[in-house]
Coordinates of N, CA and C in Angstrom, one line a residue:
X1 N 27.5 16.4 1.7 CA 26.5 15.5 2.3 C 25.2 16.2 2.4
X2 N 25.0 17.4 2.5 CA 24.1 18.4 3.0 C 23.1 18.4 1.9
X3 N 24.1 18.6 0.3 CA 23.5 18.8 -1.0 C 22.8 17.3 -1.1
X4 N 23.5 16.3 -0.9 CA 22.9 15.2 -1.2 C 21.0 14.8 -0.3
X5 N 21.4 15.3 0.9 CA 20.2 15.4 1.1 C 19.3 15.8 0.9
X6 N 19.2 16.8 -0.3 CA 17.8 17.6 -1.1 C 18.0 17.2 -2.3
X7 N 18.6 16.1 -2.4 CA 18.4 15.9 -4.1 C 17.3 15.9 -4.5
X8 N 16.9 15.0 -6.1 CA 15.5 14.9 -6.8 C 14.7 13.4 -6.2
X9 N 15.8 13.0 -5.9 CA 15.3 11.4 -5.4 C 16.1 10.9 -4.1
X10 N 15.2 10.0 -3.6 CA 16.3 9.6 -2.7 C 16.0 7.8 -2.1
X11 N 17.0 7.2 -1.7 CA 16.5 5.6 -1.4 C 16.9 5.5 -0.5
X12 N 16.1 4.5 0.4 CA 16.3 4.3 1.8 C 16.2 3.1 1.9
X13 N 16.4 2.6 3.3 CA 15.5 1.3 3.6 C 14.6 1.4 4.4
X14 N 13.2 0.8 4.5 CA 12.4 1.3 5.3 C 11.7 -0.6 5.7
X15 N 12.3 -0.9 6.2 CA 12.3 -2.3 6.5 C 10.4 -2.6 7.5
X16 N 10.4 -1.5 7.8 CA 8.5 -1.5 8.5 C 7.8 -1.6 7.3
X17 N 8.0 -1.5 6.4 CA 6.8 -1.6 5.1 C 7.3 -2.7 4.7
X18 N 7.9 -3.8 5.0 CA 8.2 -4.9 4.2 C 6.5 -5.5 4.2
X19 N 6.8 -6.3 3.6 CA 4.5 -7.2 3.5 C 5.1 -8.4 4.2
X20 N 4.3 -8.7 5.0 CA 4.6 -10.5 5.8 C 3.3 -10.7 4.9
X21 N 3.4 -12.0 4.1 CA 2.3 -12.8 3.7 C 2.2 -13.8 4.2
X22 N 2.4 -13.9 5.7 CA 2.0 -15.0 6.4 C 0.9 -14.5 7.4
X23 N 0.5 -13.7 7.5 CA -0.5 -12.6 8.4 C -1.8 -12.9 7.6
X24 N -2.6 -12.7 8.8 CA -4.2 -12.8 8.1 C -4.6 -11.3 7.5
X25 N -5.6 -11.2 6.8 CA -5.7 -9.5 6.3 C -7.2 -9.4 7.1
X26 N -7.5 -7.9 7.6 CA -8.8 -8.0 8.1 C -9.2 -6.3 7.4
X27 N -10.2 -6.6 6.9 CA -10.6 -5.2 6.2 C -11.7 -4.9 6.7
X28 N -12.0 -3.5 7.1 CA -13.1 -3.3 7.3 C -13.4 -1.9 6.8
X29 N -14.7 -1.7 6.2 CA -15.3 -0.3 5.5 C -16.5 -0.2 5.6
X30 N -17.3 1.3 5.2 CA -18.5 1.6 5.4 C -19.3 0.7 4.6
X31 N -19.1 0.3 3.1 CA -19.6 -0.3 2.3 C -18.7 -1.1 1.5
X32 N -19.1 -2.7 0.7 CA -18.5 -3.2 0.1 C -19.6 -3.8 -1.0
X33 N -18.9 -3.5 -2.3 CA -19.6 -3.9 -3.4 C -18.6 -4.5 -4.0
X34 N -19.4 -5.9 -4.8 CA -18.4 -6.8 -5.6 C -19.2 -7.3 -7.1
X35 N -17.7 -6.1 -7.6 CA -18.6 -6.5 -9.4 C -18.0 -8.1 -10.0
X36 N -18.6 -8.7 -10.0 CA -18.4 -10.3 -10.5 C -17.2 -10.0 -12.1
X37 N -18.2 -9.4 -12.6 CA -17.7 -9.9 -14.1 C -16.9 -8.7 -14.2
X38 N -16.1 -7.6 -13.8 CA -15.2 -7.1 -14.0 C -13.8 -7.1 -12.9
X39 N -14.1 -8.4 -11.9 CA -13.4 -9.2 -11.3 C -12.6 -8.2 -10.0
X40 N -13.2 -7.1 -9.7 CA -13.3 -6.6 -8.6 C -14.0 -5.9 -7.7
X41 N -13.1 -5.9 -6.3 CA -14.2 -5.5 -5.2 C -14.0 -3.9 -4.9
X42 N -14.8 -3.1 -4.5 CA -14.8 -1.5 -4.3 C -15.2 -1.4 -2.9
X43 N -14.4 -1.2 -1.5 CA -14.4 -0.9 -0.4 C -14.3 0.7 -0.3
X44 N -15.5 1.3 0.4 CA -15.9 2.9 0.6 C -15.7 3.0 2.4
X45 N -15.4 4.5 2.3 CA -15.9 4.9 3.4 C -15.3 4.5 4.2
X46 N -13.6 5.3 4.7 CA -13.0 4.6 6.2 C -12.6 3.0 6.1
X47 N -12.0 2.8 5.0 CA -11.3 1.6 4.6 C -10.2 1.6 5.8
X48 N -9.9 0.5 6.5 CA -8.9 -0.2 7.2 C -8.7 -1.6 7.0
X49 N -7.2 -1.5 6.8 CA -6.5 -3.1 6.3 C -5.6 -2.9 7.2
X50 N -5.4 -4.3 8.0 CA -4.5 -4.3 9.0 C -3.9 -6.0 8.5
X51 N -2.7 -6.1 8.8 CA -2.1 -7.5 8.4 C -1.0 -7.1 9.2
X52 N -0.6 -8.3 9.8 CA 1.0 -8.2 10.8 C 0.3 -6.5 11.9
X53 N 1.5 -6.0 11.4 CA 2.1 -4.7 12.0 C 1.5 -3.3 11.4
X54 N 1.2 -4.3 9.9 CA 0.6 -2.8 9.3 C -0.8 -2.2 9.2
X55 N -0.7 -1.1 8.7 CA -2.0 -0.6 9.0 C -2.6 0.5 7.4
X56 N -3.3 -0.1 6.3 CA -3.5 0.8 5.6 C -4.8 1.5 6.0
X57 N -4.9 2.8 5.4 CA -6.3 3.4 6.0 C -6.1 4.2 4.7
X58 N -7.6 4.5 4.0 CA -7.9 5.1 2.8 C -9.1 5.3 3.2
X59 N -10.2 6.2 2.0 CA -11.2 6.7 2.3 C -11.9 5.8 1.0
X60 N -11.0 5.0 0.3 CA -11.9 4.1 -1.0 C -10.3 3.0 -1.5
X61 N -11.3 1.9 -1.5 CA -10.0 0.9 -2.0 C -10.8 0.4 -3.3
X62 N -10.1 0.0 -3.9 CA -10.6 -1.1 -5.4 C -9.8 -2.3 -5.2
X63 N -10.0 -3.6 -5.0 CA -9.3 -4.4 -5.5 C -9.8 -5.5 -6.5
X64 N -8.6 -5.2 -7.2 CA -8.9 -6.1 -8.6 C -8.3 -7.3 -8.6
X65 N -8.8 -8.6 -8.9 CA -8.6 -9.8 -9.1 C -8.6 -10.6 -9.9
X66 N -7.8 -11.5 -10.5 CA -7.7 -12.2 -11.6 C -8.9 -13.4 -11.5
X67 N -9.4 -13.6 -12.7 CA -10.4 -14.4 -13.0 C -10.3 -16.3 -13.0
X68 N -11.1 -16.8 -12.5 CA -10.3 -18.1 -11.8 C -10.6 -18.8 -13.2
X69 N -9.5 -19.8 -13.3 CA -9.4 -20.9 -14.2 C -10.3 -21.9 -14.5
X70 N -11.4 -21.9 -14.6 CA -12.5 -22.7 -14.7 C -13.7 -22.5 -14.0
X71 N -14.6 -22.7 -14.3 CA -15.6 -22.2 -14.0 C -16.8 -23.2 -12.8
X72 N -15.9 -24.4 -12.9 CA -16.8 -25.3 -12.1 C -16.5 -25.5 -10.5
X73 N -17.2 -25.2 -9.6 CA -16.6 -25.8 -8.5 C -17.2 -27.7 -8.0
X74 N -16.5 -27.7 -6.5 CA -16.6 -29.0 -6.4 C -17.7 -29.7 -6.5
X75 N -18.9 -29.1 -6.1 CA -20.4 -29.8 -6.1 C -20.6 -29.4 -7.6
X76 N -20.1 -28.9 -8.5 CA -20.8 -28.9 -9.9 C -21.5 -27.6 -10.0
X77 N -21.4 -27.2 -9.2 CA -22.8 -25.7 -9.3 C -21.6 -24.8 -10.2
X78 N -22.1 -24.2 -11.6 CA -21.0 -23.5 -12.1 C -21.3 -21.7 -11.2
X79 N -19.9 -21.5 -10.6 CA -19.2 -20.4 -10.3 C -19.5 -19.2 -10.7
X80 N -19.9 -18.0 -9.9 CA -19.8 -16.5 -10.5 C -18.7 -16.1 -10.6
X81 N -18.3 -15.6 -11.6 CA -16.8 -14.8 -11.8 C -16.2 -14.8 -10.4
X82 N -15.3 -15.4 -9.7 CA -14.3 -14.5 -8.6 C -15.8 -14.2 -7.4
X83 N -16.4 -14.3 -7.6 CA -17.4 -13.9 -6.5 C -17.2 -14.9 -5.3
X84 N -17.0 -16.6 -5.5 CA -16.4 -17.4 -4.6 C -15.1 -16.7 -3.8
X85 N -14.3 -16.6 -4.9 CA -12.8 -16.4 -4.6 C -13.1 -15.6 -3.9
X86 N -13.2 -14.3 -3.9 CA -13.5 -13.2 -3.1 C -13.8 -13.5 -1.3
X87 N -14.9 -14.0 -1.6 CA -15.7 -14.1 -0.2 C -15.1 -15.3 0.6
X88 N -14.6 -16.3 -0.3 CA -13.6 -17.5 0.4 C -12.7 -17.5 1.2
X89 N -12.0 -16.0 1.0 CA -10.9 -15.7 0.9 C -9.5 -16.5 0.2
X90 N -10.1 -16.4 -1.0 CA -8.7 -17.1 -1.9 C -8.3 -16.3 -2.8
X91 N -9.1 -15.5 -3.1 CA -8.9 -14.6 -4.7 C -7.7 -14.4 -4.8
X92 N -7.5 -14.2 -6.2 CA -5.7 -14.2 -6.4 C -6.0 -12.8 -7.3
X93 N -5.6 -12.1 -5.9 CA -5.4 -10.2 -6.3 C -4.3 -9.9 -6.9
X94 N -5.0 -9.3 -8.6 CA -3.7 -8.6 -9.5 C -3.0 -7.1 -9.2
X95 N -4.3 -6.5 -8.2 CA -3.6 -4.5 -8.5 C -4.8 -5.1 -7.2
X96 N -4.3 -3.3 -6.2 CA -4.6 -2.7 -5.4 C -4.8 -1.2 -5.3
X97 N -6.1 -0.2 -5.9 CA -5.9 0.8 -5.9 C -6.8 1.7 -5.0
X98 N -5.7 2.6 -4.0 CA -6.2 3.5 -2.9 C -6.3 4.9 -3.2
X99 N -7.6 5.6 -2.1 CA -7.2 7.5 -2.8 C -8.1 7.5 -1.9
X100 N -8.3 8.7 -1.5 CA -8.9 9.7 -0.7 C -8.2 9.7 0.5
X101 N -6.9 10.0 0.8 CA -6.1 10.6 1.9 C -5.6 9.1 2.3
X102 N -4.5 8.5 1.8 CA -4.3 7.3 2.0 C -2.9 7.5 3.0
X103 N -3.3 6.6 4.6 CA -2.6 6.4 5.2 C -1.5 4.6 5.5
X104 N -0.5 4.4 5.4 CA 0.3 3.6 5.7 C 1.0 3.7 6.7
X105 N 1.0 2.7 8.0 CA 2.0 2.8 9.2 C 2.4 1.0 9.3
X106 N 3.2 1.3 9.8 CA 4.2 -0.1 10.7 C 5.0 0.3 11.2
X107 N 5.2 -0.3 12.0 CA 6.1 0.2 14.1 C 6.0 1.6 13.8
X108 N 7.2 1.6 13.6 CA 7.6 3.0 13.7 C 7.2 4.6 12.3
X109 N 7.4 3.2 11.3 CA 7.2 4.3 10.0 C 5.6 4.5 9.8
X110 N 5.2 5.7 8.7 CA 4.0 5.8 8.8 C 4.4 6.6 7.0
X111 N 3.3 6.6 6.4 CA 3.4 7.0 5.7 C 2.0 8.1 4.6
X112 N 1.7 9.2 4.3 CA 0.4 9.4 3.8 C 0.6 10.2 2.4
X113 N -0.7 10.1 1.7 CA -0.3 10.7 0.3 C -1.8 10.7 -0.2
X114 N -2.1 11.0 -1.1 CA -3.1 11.2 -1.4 C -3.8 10.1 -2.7
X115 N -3.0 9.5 -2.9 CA -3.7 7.7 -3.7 C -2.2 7.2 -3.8
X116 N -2.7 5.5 -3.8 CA -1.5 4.7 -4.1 C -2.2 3.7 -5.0
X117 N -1.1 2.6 -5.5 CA -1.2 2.1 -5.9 C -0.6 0.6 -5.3
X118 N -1.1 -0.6 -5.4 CA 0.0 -1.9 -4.9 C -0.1 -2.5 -6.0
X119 N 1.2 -2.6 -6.8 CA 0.7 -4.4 -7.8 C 1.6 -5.7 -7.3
X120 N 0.3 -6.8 -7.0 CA 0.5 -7.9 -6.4 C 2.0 -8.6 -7.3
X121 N 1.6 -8.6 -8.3 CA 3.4 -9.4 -9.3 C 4.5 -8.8 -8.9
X122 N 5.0 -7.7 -8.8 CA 6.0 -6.9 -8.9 C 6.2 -6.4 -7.6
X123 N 5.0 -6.9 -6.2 CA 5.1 -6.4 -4.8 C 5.7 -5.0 -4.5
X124 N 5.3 -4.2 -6.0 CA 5.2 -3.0 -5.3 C 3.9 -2.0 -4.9
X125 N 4.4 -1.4 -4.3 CA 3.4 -0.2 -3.5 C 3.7 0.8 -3.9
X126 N 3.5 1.8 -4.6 CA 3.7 3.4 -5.3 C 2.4 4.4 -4.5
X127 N 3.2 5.1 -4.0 CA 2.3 6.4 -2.7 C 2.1 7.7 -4.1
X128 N 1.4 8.8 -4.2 CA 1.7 9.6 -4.9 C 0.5 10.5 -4.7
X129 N 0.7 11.9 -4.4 CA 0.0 13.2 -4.5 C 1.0 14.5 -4.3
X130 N 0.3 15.6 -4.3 CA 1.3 16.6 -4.3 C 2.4 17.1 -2.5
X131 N 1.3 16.2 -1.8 CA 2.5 15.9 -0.5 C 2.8 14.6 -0.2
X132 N 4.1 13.9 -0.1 CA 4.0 12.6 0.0 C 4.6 12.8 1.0
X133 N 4.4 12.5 2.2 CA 5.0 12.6 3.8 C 5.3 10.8 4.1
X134 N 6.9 10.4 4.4 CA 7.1 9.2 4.9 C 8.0 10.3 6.0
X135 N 7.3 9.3 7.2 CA 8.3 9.3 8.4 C 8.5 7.8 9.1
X136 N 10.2 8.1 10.0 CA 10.4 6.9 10.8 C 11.0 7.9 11.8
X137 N 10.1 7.4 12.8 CA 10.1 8.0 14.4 C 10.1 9.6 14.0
X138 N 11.2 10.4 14.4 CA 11.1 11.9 14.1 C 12.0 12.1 13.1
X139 N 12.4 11.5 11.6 CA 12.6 11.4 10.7 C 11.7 11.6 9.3
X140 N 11.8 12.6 8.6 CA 10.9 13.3 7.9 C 11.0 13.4 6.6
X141 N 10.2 12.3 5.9 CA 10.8 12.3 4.3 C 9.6 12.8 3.4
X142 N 9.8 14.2 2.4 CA 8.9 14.6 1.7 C 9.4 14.6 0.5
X143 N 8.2 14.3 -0.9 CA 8.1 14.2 -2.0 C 7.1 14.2 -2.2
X144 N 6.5 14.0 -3.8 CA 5.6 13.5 -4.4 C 5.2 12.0 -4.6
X145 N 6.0 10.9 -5.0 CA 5.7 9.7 -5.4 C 6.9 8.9 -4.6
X146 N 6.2 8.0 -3.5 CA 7.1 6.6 -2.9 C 6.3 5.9 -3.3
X147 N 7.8 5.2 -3.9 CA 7.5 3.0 -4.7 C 8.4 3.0 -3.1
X148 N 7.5 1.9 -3.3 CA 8.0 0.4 -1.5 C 8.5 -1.1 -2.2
X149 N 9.0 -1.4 -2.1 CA 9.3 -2.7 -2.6 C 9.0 -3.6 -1.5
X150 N 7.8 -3.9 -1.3 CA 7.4 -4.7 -0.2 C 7.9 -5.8 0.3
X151 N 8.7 -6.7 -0.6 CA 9.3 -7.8 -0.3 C 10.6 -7.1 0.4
X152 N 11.5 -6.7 0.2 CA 12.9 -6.0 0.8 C 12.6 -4.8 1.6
X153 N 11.7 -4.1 1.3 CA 11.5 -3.1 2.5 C 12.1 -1.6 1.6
X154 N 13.2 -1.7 0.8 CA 14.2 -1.2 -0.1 C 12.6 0.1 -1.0
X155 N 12.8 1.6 0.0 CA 11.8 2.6 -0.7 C 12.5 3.7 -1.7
X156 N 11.9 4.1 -2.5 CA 12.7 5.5 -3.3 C 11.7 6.4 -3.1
X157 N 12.0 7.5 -2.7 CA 11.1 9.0 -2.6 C 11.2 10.2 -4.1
X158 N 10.3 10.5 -5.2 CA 10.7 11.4 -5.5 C 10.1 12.4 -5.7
X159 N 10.7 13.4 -5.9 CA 10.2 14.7 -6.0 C 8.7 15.3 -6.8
X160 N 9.0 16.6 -6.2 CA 7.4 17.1 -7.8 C 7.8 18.0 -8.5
X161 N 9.2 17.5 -9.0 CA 10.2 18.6 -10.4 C 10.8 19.7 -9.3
X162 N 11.1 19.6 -8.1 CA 11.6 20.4 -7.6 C 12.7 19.4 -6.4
X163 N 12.7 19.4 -5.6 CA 13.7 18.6 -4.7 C 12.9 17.8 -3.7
X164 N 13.6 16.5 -3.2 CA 13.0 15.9 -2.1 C 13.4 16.7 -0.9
X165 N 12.8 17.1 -0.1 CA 13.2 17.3 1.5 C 13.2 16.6 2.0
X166 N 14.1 16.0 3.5 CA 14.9 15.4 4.6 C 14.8 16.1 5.9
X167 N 14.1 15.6 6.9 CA 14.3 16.1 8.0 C 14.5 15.5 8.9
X168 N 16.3 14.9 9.2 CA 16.8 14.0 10.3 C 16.8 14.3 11.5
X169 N 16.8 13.8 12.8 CA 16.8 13.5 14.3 C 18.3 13.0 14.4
X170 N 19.4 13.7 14.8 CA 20.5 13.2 15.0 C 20.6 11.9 16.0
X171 N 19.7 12.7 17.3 CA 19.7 11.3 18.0 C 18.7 10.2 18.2
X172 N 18.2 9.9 16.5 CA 17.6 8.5 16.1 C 18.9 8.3 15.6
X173 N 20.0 8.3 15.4 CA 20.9 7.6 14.8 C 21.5 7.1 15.9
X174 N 21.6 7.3 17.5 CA 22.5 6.4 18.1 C 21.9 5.3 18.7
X175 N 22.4 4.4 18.5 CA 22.2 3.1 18.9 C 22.5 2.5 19.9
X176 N 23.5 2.9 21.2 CA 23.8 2.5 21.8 C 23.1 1.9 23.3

């Protein structure tokens, strides 16, 4: 059991990173620039995204957005690229990309790394730099690269060609 705990990978469940898409999103950063015609927005400087329980924090976000279906809106006035969508809040976000010391928490887990990635289709989240620190409570999981499967909660940790480390709390395991 011992060996298995340093393997090269390892999968958990980490049920605090699941995504509730019934939560409002509230973002706030130093600066926010929105390129129309390459259909995303660039949030600088002390990015915080909070939804439900979670809490992302980065030092730069990008989010990219798919380009809306037509160009006319309701009064006729023809539309800038996604520039509506954006600010409406409707835009239909394809990729989410984070870096400069990128922090993730919910209840109890927390997670940091040095850039991530989210893609909206596939609802995953991929953490990745040369220390990838996930913890739940005093539970200590290191690698290089965590995928979150945001819908199931269901995370994999892996290594950086050398072994995952595990640092358990025996007594976070009793339940009683």
């Amino acid at each position: 059991m011992a060996g298995a705990a340093f393997a090269q990978a390892t999968t958990s469940q980490m049920d605090g990173l699941k995504l509730d898409s019934n939560q409002p999103i509230q973002i706030e950063s130093d600066k926010l620039e929105i390129h129309d015609q390459e259909h995303k927005a660039d949030f600088t400087g002390n990015v915080k995204v909070v939804q439900g329980k979670t809490t992302l924090q980065a030092g730069h976000m990008t989010v990219f957005y798919k380009a809306q279906s037509g160009d006319a809106q309701p009064n006729g006035a023809k539309a800038e690229a996604g520039a509506a969508s954006i600010s409406s809040g409707n835009a239909d976000i394809d990729r989410i990309i984070v870096t400069d010391k990128v922090f993730l928490s919910s209840g109890t887990q927390t997670a940091t790394a040095d850039n991530g990635s989210f893609d909206m289709a596939q609802q995953l989240f991929v953490l990745k730099g040369e220390k990838v620190v996930l913890s739940d409570g005093p539970n200590v999981f290191t690698g290089c690269q965590l995928t979150v499967h945001m819908q199931t909660g269901q995370a994999q940790l892996d290594s950086c060609g050398g072994r995952v480390q595990i640092q358990l709390d025996p007594k976070s395991q009793k339940k009683n």
